[in-house]
Amino acid sequence: MNVHDTEKVTGALVERGYAPVEKPEDAELVLYNTCSIRDKAEQKVFSRLQQFKRQCGKGKIFGVLGCVAQQEGEKIFERAPHVSLVAGSASYPRLGELLTQLESGNRRVTGLAFDSEESFETPFTRRDNPNRAYITIIEGCDKACAYCVVPFTRGPERSRSSASVIEEAARLAAEGYTEIQLLGQNVNSYRDPSPEGWNFATLMDRVARIPGIRRVRFTTSHPRDFGKEIVDAMDRNPVICDHVHLPVQSGSTKVLAAMDRQYTRDEYVRRIDWLKNAGRAYSLTTDIIVGFPGETEEDFQQTLRLLDEVEYDSMFSFKYSPRPNTAALGLPDVIPEEEKQRRLVILQERQRAIQIRRNAALIGEIREVLVEGRNQALGQWVGRTSCNRVLNFTVPEAGGEPLTGRYLPVRITRSGPNSLVGESAIMV
Ligand code: SAH
Ligand code: SF4
């Protein structure tokens, strides 16, 4: 989502006559997009701002965008006086106006209000990847997970009209993009604001039918809003990739309640069962937080057992990080840092063993990859399967032909915990 926000901001700047440069020192305007999901990411921002100042020299204009900007607001001007613009993502629809103020010499420009009902769409988005295009379908978040800063930094939920999503996807397909990734903090709660009133399953179904689109992905799903109709839409459309990222956060119903996730372990597992009993095999991935206040050893063991039960293909795992304004800040039974670290290591080891086993089971199979590029050092092409695994492969007769952007069948010959190795199954 942050990558795509940057693509949109870049597009808005280019449209205004700015041109991108390779190095910050060549820039006149430096806009730094930021994340504050965990404390560590936030701390980096201020050291990077100092670094940019040293690197770029005098007379440059600096702006801070994204979640740290929203969260810290005008305090950023005090901590980093060389910064002239502070704007959160909910203010990007006003970006043109903010830039006008900067260009006319105003050195304290802010965009921090949540008063806009608009989502930030621009026809000028500068996409970095020539084959895969991100499309935002919903911005903000109306959930209130007790650990999470997003509702405070990205504002309330705003869905885009289905017509504008379909129009953008069709235009991108006509431009040659073959993979569409639908984005939102919680895509499952998408509600078309236009009279059509489509839900997420219908929207995805229609995007998948656009000629030229070979892959559709979506992220992120909230389990509470992940209905059976989504699985049915996936089953109906082979174009929708064989992968669902369904963040569980914890395997303990007690911790889930404390997190205010609005589902129990059993309700989550029911959704996993839909996917396991569906029309084809779906790859499942998740996010887990360890060391949430009050998480006992037994709660943690339940999370480990959930990993064994579901057998995820990949997992993002985090130590709980207290965030400003969030409900969890006041909770008792804070878990010491060393204990969080111990649980994280155990969790990651358990998941690594599952991935080693699951990836090894794919040896000998043929999977189609979208080729993403070439790793010169290894002499291998890099592709991604529909189930979102990285597959590095060789092509016997490639003869230097550029393969990036093509779809190729690849036979899997070796596996590791995080990726697969193979050989192209056809002569290119
Ligand atoms: N909207 C997405 C979450 C985006 S944040 C969702 O609901 O799935 C991505 C992940 O960061 C979350 O799933 C969670 O695992 C992690 N995360 C968020 N806040 C955190 C915090 N305060 N401490 C540790 N991890 C956190
Ligand atoms: Fe954060 Fe929960 Fe919203 Fe995801 S659903 S962005 S974790 S509040």
mmCIF file of C-alpha atoms in Angstrom, residues 80-420:
data_model
loop_
_atom_site.group_PDB
_atom_site.id
_atom_site.type_symbol
_atom_site.label_atom_id
_atom_site.label_comp_id
_atom_site.label_asym_id
_atom_site.label_seq_id
_atom_site.Cartn_x
_atom_site.Cartn_y
_atom_site.Cartn_z
ATOM 1 C CA ALA A 80 13.115 18.499 11.897
ATOM 2 C CA PRO A 81 12.912 22.251 11.167
ATOM 3 C CA HIS A 82 14.093 21.773 7.572
ATOM 4 C CA VAL A 83 10.765 20.057 6.772
ATOM 5 C CA SER A 84 8.176 22.284 5.031
ATOM 6 C CA LEU A 85 5.288 19.888 4.341
ATOM 7 C CA VAL A 86 3.587 17.388 6.648
ATOM 8 C CA ALA A 87 0.645 15.487 5.129
ATOM 9 C CA GLY A 88 -1.137 12.201 5.867
ATOM 10 C CA SER A 89 -2.609 10.009 3.153
ATOM 11 C CA ALA A 90 -6.173 11.252 3.764
ATOM 12 C CA SER A 91 -4.996 14.679 2.535
ATOM 13 C CA TYR A 92 -3.506 13.461 -0.739
ATOM 14 C CA PRO A 93 -6.659 14.436 -2.675
ATOM 15 C CA ARG A 94 -5.542 17.999 -1.764
ATOM 16 C CA LEU A 95 -1.940 17.404 -2.827
ATOM 17 C CA GLY A 96 -2.135 19.891 -5.713
ATOM 18 C CA GLU A 97 -3.263 22.642 -3.369
ATOM 19 C CA LEU A 98 -0.531 21.761 -0.843
ATOM 20 C CA LEU A 99 2.106 21.885 -3.590
ATOM 21 C CA THR A 100 0.831 25.290 -4.721
ATOM 22 C CA GLN A 101 1.372 26.573 -1.187
ATOM 23 C CA LEU A 102 4.901 25.144 -1.131
ATOM 24 C CA GLU A 103 5.728 26.567 -4.550
ATOM 25 C CA SER A 104 4.615 30.011 -3.438
ATOM 26 C CA GLY A 105 7.174 29.911 -0.620
ATOM 27 C CA ASN A 106 5.073 28.797 2.361
ATOM 28 C CA ARG A 107 7.453 26.822 4.607
ATOM 29 C CA ARG A 108 4.886 25.344 7.007
ATOM 30 C CA VAL A 109 2.305 23.488 4.936
ATOM 31 C CA THR A 110 0.105 20.813 6.539
ATOM 32 C CA GLY A 111 -2.506 18.320 5.360
ATOM 33 C CA LEU A 112 -3.712 16.565 8.499
ATOM 34 C CA ALA A 113 -7.524 16.753 8.492
ATOM 35 C CA PHE A 114 -9.853 13.799 7.940
ATOM 36 C CA ASP A 115 -12.601 15.981 6.514
ATOM 37 C CA SER A 116 -12.494 14.569 3.000
ATOM 38 C CA GLU A 117 -14.834 11.818 1.875
ATOM 39 C CA GLU A 118 -12.682 11.356 -1.197
ATOM 40 C CA SER A 119 -10.233 8.616 -1.973
ATOM 41 C CA PHE A 120 -6.959 9.535 -3.628
ATOM 42 C CA GLU A 121 -7.163 8.591 -7.252
ATOM 43 C CA THR A 122 -5.131 9.980 -10.022
ATOM 44 C CA PRO A 123 -5.070 9.033 -13.684
ATOM 45 C CA PHE A 124 -1.322 9.866 -13.661
ATOM 46 C CA THR A 125 -0.130 7.156 -11.244
ATOM 47 C CA ARG A 126 3.457 6.205 -12.156
ATOM 48 C CA ARG A 127 3.592 2.447 -11.742
ATOM 49 C CA ASP A 128 7.032 0.934 -11.108
ATOM 50 C CA ASN A 129 6.286 -2.561 -12.349
ATOM 51 C CA PRO A 130 5.420 -2.916 -16.054
ATOM 52 C CA ASN A 131 3.324 -6.068 -15.571
ATOM 53 C CA ARG A 132 1.693 -5.915 -12.157
ATOM 54 C CA ALA A 133 -0.510 -2.951 -11.302
ATOM 55 C CA TYR A 134 -1.807 -2.096 -7.859
ATOM 56 C CA ILE A 135 -5.298 -0.623 -7.720
ATOM 57 C CA THR A 136 -6.661 0.852 -4.495
ATOM 58 C CA ILE A 137 -10.300 -0.120 -4.022
ATOM 59 C CA ILE A 138 -10.808 1.034 -0.442
ATOM 60 C CA GLU A 139 -8.872 3.420 1.782
ATOM 61 C CA GLY A 140 -8.770 3.822 5.554
ATOM 62 C CA CYS A 141 -10.120 1.392 8.149
ATOM 63 C CA ASP A 142 -13.228 1.285 10.334
ATOM 64 C CA LYS A 143 -12.024 -1.553 12.556
ATOM 65 C CA ALA A 144 -10.458 -0.784 15.908
ATOM 66 C CA CYS A 145 -7.929 -3.543 16.544
ATOM 67 C CA ALA A 146 -6.525 -2.682 19.951
ATOM 68 C CA TYR A 147 -2.877 -2.632 18.821
ATOM 69 C CA CYS A 148 -3.277 -0.797 15.527
ATOM 70 C CA VAL A 149 -2.513 2.776 14.571
ATOM 71 C CA VAL A 150 -3.956 2.572 11.041
ATOM 72 C CA PRO A 151 -7.487 3.874 11.813
ATOM 73 C CA PHE A 152 -5.814 6.958 13.325
ATOM 74 C CA THR A 153 -3.340 7.508 10.503
ATOM 75 C CA ARG A 154 -5.393 6.584 7.443
ATOM 76 C CA GLY A 155 -8.813 7.695 8.593
ATOM 77 C CA PRO A 156 -12.231 6.119 8.069
ATOM 78 C CA GLU A 157 -13.069 3.640 5.306
ATOM 79 C CA ARG A 158 -13.792 5.064 1.866
ATOM 80 C CA SER A 159 -14.631 2.693 -1.018
ATOM 81 C CA ARG A 160 -14.127 3.706 -4.630
ATOM 82 C CA SER A 161 -16.979 3.413 -7.076
ATOM 83 C CA SER A 162 -16.991 0.086 -8.914
ATOM 84 C CA ALA A 163 -17.136 1.917 -12.255
ATOM 85 C CA SER A 164 -13.878 3.747 -11.573
ATOM 86 C CA VAL A 165 -12.146 0.527 -10.465
ATOM 87 C CA ILE A 166 -13.321 -1.367 -13.561
ATOM 88 C CA GLU A 167 -12.400 1.517 -15.830
ATOM 89 C CA GLU A 168 -8.895 1.707 -14.359
ATOM 90 C CA ALA A 169 -8.394 -2.078 -14.564
ATOM 91 C CA ALA A 170 -9.594 -2.129 -18.208
ATOM 92 C CA ARG A 171 -7.290 0.772 -19.103
ATOM 93 C CA LEU A 172 -4.328 -0.978 -17.455
ATOM 94 C CA ALA A 173 -5.124 -4.225 -19.285
ATOM 95 C CA ALA A 174 -5.202 -2.289 -22.562
ATOM 96 C CA GLU A 175 -1.790 -0.820 -21.673
ATOM 97 C CA GLY A 176 -0.382 -4.332 -21.302
ATOM 98 C CA TYR A 177 -0.560 -4.993 -17.566
ATOM 99 C CA THR A 178 -1.544 -8.609 -16.987
ATOM 100 C CA GLU A 179 -1.666 -8.791 -13.191
ATOM 101 C CA ILE A 180 -3.935 -6.639 -11.057
ATOM 102 C CA GLN A 181 -3.575 -6.447 -7.302
ATOM 103 C CA LEU A 182 -6.604 -4.988 -5.520
ATOM 104 C CA LEU A 183 -5.548 -3.077 -2.429
ATOM 105 C CA GLY A 184 -7.065 -1.932 0.836
ATOM 106 C CA GLN A 185 -6.545 -2.292 4.586
ATOM 107 C CA ASN A 186 -9.594 -4.507 4.546
ATOM 108 C CA VAL A 187 -10.684 -5.274 0.980
ATOM 109 C CA ASN A 188 -13.438 -7.578 2.256
ATOM 110 C CA SER A 189 -15.448 -4.679 3.612
ATOM 111 C CA TYR A 190 -15.531 -3.025 0.167
ATOM 112 C CA ARG A 191 -18.975 -1.503 -0.474
ATOM 113 C CA ASP A 192 -19.571 0.117 -3.828
ATOM 114 C CA PRO A 193 -20.838 3.642 -3.087
ATOM 115 C CA SER A 194 -22.652 3.813 -6.456
ATOM 116 C CA PRO A 195 -26.204 2.461 -6.972
ATOM 117 C CA GLU A 196 -24.826 -0.894 -8.224
ATOM 118 C CA GLY A 197 -23.810 -1.563 -4.608
ATOM 119 C CA TRP A 198 -21.353 -4.358 -5.427
ATOM 120 C CA ASN A 199 -19.590 -6.174 -2.635
ATOM 121 C CA PHE A 200 -15.962 -7.281 -2.826
ATOM 122 C CA ALA A 201 -16.729 -10.696 -4.336
ATOM 123 C CA THR A 202 -18.673 -9.123 -7.216
ATOM 124 C CA LEU A 203 -16.011 -6.495 -7.827
ATOM 125 C CA MET A 204 -13.270 -9.131 -7.972
ATOM 126 C CA ASP A 205 -15.401 -11.324 -10.199
ATOM 127 C CA ARG A 206 -15.840 -8.453 -12.706
ATOM 128 C CA VAL A 207 -12.173 -7.438 -12.643
ATOM 129 C CA ALA A 208 -11.225 -11.060 -13.344
ATOM 130 C CA ARG A 209 -13.358 -11.048 -16.512
ATOM 131 C CA ILE A 210 -11.581 -8.094 -18.132
ATOM 132 C CA PRO A 211 -9.884 -9.326 -21.318
ATOM 133 C CA GLY A 212 -6.089 -9.361 -21.066
ATOM 134 C CA ILE A 213 -5.956 -9.796 -17.303
ATOM 135 C CA ARG A 214 -4.312 -13.104 -16.414
ATOM 136 C CA ARG A 215 -3.911 -12.726 -12.674
ATOM 137 C CA VAL A 216 -5.884 -10.986 -9.949
ATOM 138 C CA ARG A 217 -4.612 -10.745 -6.386
ATOM 139 C CA PHE A 218 -5.987 -8.936 -3.374
ATOM 140 C CA THR A 219 -4.704 -7.765 -0.034
ATOM 141 C CA THR A 220 -5.516 -7.504 2.842
ATOM 142 C CA SER A 221 -8.417 -9.603 4.057
ATOM 143 C CA HIS A 222 -9.910 -9.254 7.499
ATOM 144 C CA PRO A 223 -11.200 -12.701 8.621
ATOM 145 C CA ARG A 224 -14.392 -11.276 10.097
ATOM 146 C CA ASP A 225 -15.501 -9.897 6.704
ATOM 147 C CA PHE A 226 -14.153 -12.819 4.659
ATOM 148 C CA GLY A 227 -17.426 -14.398 3.513
ATOM 149 C CA LYS A 228 -18.005 -17.660 1.657
ATOM 150 C CA GLU A 229 -19.009 -15.646 -1.435
ATOM 151 C CA ILE A 230 -15.340 -14.632 -1.794
ATOM 152 C CA VAL A 231 -14.241 -18.278 -1.960
ATOM 153 C CA ASP A 232 -17.022 -18.954 -4.498
ATOM 154 C CA ALA A 233 -15.871 -16.013 -6.654
ATOM 155 C CA MET A 234 -12.307 -17.376 -6.536
ATOM 156 C CA ASP A 235 -13.453 -20.875 -7.478
ATOM 157 C CA ARG A 236 -15.402 -19.478 -10.441
ATOM 158 C CA ASN A 237 -12.450 -17.488 -11.787
ATOM 159 C CA PRO A 238 -9.154 -19.305 -12.341
ATOM 160 C CA VAL A 239 -7.719 -15.842 -13.111
ATOM 161 C CA ILE A 240 -7.945 -15.047 -9.395
ATOM 162 C CA CYS A 241 -4.673 -16.315 -7.944
ATOM 163 C CA ASP A 242 -4.386 -19.417 -5.760
ATOM 164 C CA HIS A 243 -3.495 -17.398 -2.684
ATOM 165 C CA VAL A 244 -5.259 -15.850 0.292
ATOM 166 C CA HIS A 245 -3.492 -13.757 2.903
ATOM 167 C CA LEU A 246 -5.689 -14.050 5.979
ATOM 168 C CA PRO A 247 -4.044 -12.411 9.001
ATOM 169 C CA VAL A 248 -5.006 -14.234 12.191
ATOM 170 C CA GLN A 249 -2.758 -12.337 14.683
ATOM 171 C CA SER A 250 -3.185 -14.996 17.412
ATOM 172 C CA GLY A 251 -4.411 -18.572 17.805
ATOM 173 C CA SER A 252 -6.004 -17.826 21.178
ATOM 174 C CA THR A 253 -9.636 -16.724 21.333
ATOM 175 C CA LYS A 254 -8.870 -14.887 24.569
ATOM 176 C CA VAL A 255 -6.088 -12.837 22.957
ATOM 177 C CA LEU A 256 -8.219 -12.239 19.849
ATOM 178 C CA ALA A 257 -10.927 -10.780 22.083
ATOM 179 C CA ALA A 258 -8.386 -8.569 23.862
ATOM 180 C CA MET A 259 -7.177 -7.433 20.440
ATOM 181 C CA ASP A 260 -10.807 -6.699 19.472
ATOM 182 C CA ARG A 261 -10.427 -8.726 16.276
ATOM 183 C CA GLN A 262 -14.137 -9.676 16.287
ATOM 184 C CA TYR A 263 -13.680 -13.392 15.568
ATOM 185 C CA THR A 264 -12.797 -16.473 17.587
ATOM 186 C CA ARG A 265 -10.219 -19.085 16.762
ATOM 187 C CA ASP A 266 -13.022 -21.434 15.655
ATOM 188 C CA GLU A 267 -14.592 -18.825 13.374
ATOM 189 C CA TYR A 268 -11.200 -18.237 11.797
ATOM 190 C CA VAL A 269 -10.614 -21.966 11.303
ATOM 191 C CA ARG A 270 -14.041 -22.261 9.644
ATOM 192 C CA ARG A 271 -12.860 -19.824 6.972
ATOM 193 C CA ILE A 272 -9.677 -21.811 6.531
ATOM 194 C CA ASP A 273 -11.827 -24.934 6.094
ATOM 195 C CA TRP A 274 -13.823 -23.239 3.311
ATOM 196 C CA LEU A 275 -10.552 -22.586 1.520
ATOM 197 C CA LYS A 276 -9.203 -26.075 2.120
ATOM 198 C CA ASN A 277 -12.401 -27.656 0.809
ATOM 199 C CA ALA A 278 -12.680 -25.298 -2.161
ATOM 200 C CA GLY A 279 -12.532 -26.056 -5.861
ATOM 201 C CA ARG A 280 -8.729 -25.824 -6.037
ATOM 202 C CA ALA A 281 -5.775 -25.719 -3.651
ATOM 203 C CA TYR A 282 -5.237 -22.265 -2.195
ATOM 204 C CA SER A 283 -2.004 -21.157 -0.637
ATOM 205 C CA LEU A 284 -2.604 -19.583 2.761
ATOM 206 C CA THR A 285 -0.458 -16.945 4.444
ATOM 207 C CA THR A 286 -0.913 -14.906 7.609
ATOM 208 C CA ASP A 287 0.286 -12.225 10.023
ATOM 209 C CA ILE A 288 0.968 -13.020 13.681
ATOM 210 C CA ILE A 289 1.715 -10.752 16.628
ATOM 211 C CA VAL A 290 3.477 -12.281 19.645
ATOM 212 C CA GLY A 291 3.623 -10.765 23.107
ATOM 213 C CA PHE A 292 0.351 -8.858 23.065
ATOM 214 C CA PRO A 293 -0.371 -7.739 26.682
ATOM 215 C CA GLY A 294 -1.753 -10.652 28.685
ATOM 216 C CA GLU A 295 -0.612 -13.352 26.217
ATOM 217 C CA THR A 296 0.243 -16.366 28.411
ATOM 218 C CA GLU A 297 2.452 -19.299 27.504
ATOM 219 C CA GLU A 298 -0.747 -21.310 26.868
ATOM 220 C CA ASP A 299 -2.095 -18.607 24.515
ATOM 221 C CA PHE A 300 1.193 -18.681 22.657
ATOM 222 C CA GLN A 301 1.086 -22.493 22.448
ATOM 223 C CA GLN A 302 -2.369 -22.168 20.854
ATOM 224 C CA THR A 303 -0.847 -19.943 18.170
ATOM 225 C CA LEU A 304 1.851 -22.559 17.536
ATOM 226 C CA ARG A 305 -0.796 -25.261 17.270
ATOM 227 C CA LEU A 306 -2.727 -23.129 14.790
ATOM 228 C CA LEU A 307 0.365 -22.959 12.556
ATOM 229 C CA ASP A 308 0.526 -26.766 12.587
ATOM 230 C CA GLU A 309 -3.183 -27.053 11.887
ATOM 231 C CA VAL A 310 -3.413 -24.572 9.019
ATOM 232 C CA GLU A 311 0.056 -25.130 7.498
ATOM 233 C CA TYR A 312 0.607 -21.671 6.084
ATOM 234 C CA ASP A 313 2.950 -21.208 3.154
ATOM 235 C CA SER A 314 4.326 -18.010 4.598
ATOM 236 C CA MET A 315 3.884 -15.741 7.590
ATOM 237 C CA PHE A 316 4.715 -12.202 8.606
ATOM 238 C CA SER A 317 5.439 -12.174 12.324
ATOM 239 C CA PHE A 318 5.869 -9.265 14.681
ATOM 240 C CA LYS A 319 6.607 -8.534 18.309
ATOM 241 C CA TYR A 320 3.778 -6.443 19.693
ATOM 242 C CA SER A 321 4.802 -2.792 19.523
ATOM 243 C CA PRO A 322 2.825 -0.290 21.641
ATOM 244 C CA ARG A 323 1.430 2.497 19.446
ATOM 245 C CA PRO A 324 0.106 5.926 20.376
ATOM 246 C CA ASN A 325 -3.682 6.402 20.780
ATOM 247 C CA THR A 326 -4.426 2.669 20.623
ATOM 248 C CA ALA A 327 -6.609 0.833 23.165
ATOM 249 C CA ALA A 328 -3.916 -1.715 24.011
ATOM 250 C CA LEU A 329 -1.650 1.004 25.401
ATOM 251 C CA GLY A 330 -3.451 0.916 28.754
ATOM 252 C CA LEU A 331 -3.599 -2.870 29.108
ATOM 253 C CA PRO A 332 -1.897 -4.566 32.073
ATOM 254 C CA ASP A 333 0.369 -7.646 31.892
ATOM 255 C CA VAL A 334 2.854 -6.189 29.499
ATOM 256 C CA ILE A 335 5.152 -8.907 28.140
ATOM 257 C CA PRO A 336 8.882 -8.165 28.605
ATOM 258 C CA GLU A 337 10.888 -7.561 25.437
ATOM 259 C CA GLU A 338 13.090 -10.668 25.935
ATOM 260 C CA GLU A 339 10.025 -12.857 26.279
ATOM 261 C CA LYS A 340 8.506 -11.403 23.078
ATOM 262 C CA GLN A 341 11.799 -12.114 21.338
ATOM 263 C CA ARG A 342 11.865 -15.700 22.655
ATOM 264 C CA ARG A 343 8.335 -16.337 21.384
ATOM 265 C CA LEU A 344 9.086 -14.754 18.009
ATOM 266 C CA VAL A 345 12.100 -17.029 17.478
ATOM 267 C CA ILE A 346 10.120 -20.154 18.425
ATOM 268 C CA LEU A 347 7.231 -19.096 16.169
ATOM 269 C CA GLN A 348 9.509 -18.441 13.210
ATOM 270 C CA GLU A 349 11.343 -21.751 13.651
ATOM 271 C CA ARG A 350 8.054 -23.630 13.717
ATOM 272 C CA GLN A 351 6.843 -21.873 10.567
ATOM 273 C CA ARG A 352 10.183 -22.397 8.809
ATOM 274 C CA ALA A 353 9.899 -26.155 9.298
ATOM 275 C CA ILE A 354 6.381 -26.073 7.813
ATOM 276 C CA GLN A 355 7.582 -24.091 4.795
ATOM 277 C CA ILE A 356 10.538 -26.437 4.212
ATOM 278 C CA ARG A 357 8.158 -29.388 4.213
ATOM 279 C CA ARG A 358 5.488 -27.768 2.045
ATOM 280 C CA ASN A 359 7.922 -26.389 -0.514
ATOM 281 C CA ALA A 360 9.719 -29.764 -0.775
ATOM 282 C CA ALA A 361 6.389 -31.405 -1.612
ATOM 283 C CA LEU A 362 6.283 -29.319 -4.800
ATOM 284 C CA ILE A 363 9.464 -30.824 -6.282
ATOM 285 C CA GLY A 364 8.679 -32.425 -9.633
ATOM 286 C CA GLU A 365 5.555 -30.313 -10.220
ATOM 287 C CA ILE A 366 5.112 -27.785 -13.011
ATOM 288 C CA ARG A 367 3.866 -24.327 -12.139
ATOM 289 C CA GLU A 368 3.248 -21.299 -14.303
ATOM 290 C CA VAL A 369 5.240 -18.225 -13.319
ATOM 291 C CA LEU A 370 4.998 -14.589 -14.274
ATOM 292 C CA VAL A 371 8.635 -13.705 -14.955
ATOM 293 C CA GLU A 372 9.671 -10.700 -12.838
ATOM 294 C CA GLY A 373 13.308 -10.304 -13.839
ATOM 295 C CA ARG A 374 16.713 -11.867 -13.899
ATOM 296 C CA ASN A 375 19.227 -12.528 -11.142
ATOM 297 C CA GLN A 376 22.481 -12.003 -13.062
ATOM 298 C CA ALA A 377 24.693 -13.273 -10.234
ATOM 299 C CA LEU A 378 22.916 -16.633 -10.119
ATOM 300 C CA GLY A 379 22.235 -16.775 -13.846
ATOM 301 C CA GLN A 380 18.582 -17.430 -13.071
ATOM 302 C CA TRP A 381 15.279 -15.856 -13.992
ATOM 303 C CA VAL A 382 12.968 -14.896 -11.144
ATOM 304 C CA GLY A 383 9.265 -15.599 -11.368
ATOM 305 C CA ARG A 384 6.271 -15.834 -9.116
ATOM 306 C CA THR A 385 3.712 -18.612 -9.085
ATOM 307 C CA SER A 386 -0.014 -17.996 -8.815
ATOM 308 C CA CYS A 387 0.271 -19.087 -5.170
ATOM 309 C CA ASN A 388 2.769 -16.234 -4.712
ATOM 310 C CA ARG A 389 5.919 -18.312 -4.254
ATOM 311 C CA VAL A 390 9.189 -17.040 -5.687
ATOM 312 C CA LEU A 391 10.527 -19.523 -8.234
ATOM 313 C CA ASN A 392 14.069 -18.994 -9.548
ATOM 314 C CA PHE A 393 14.666 -20.876 -12.744
ATOM 315 C CA THR A 394 16.941 -21.476 -15.675
ATOM 316 C CA VAL A 395 15.920 -21.588 -19.311
ATOM 317 C CA PRO A 396 18.077 -23.917 -21.414
ATOM 318 C CA GLU A 397 17.581 -22.179 -24.762
ATOM 319 C CA ALA A 398 16.843 -18.621 -23.711
ATOM 320 C CA GLY A 399 19.653 -17.122 -25.799
ATOM 321 C CA GLY A 400 19.435 -13.790 -24.004
ATOM 322 C CA GLU A 401 15.825 -13.227 -25.025
ATOM 323 C CA PRO A 402 14.087 -10.933 -22.530
ATOM 324 C CA LEU A 403 11.550 -13.000 -20.638
ATOM 325 C CA THR A 404 10.339 -10.445 -18.093
ATOM 326 C CA GLY A 405 6.569 -10.127 -18.224
ATOM 327 C CA ARG A 406 6.031 -13.519 -19.852
ATOM 328 C CA TYR A 407 4.137 -16.445 -18.365
ATOM 329 C CA LEU A 408 6.107 -19.695 -18.485
ATOM 330 C CA PRO A 409 5.601 -23.199 -17.152
ATOM 331 C CA VAL A 410 8.498 -24.176 -14.880
ATOM 332 C CA ARG A 411 9.372 -27.580 -13.457
ATOM 333 C CA ILE A 412 10.347 -27.370 -9.789
ATOM 334 C CA THR A 413 13.629 -29.150 -9.063
ATOM 335 C CA ARG A 414 14.727 -27.888 -5.637
ATOM 336 C CA SER A 415 13.215 -26.078 -2.687
ATOM 337 C CA GLY A 416 14.190 -24.001 0.329
ATOM 338 C CA PRO A 417 12.178 -22.449 3.144
ATOM 339 C CA ASN A 418 11.402 -19.264 1.225
ATOM 340 C CA SER A 419 11.704 -20.053 -2.445
ATOM 341 C CA LEU A 420 11.803 -22.708 -5.134
#
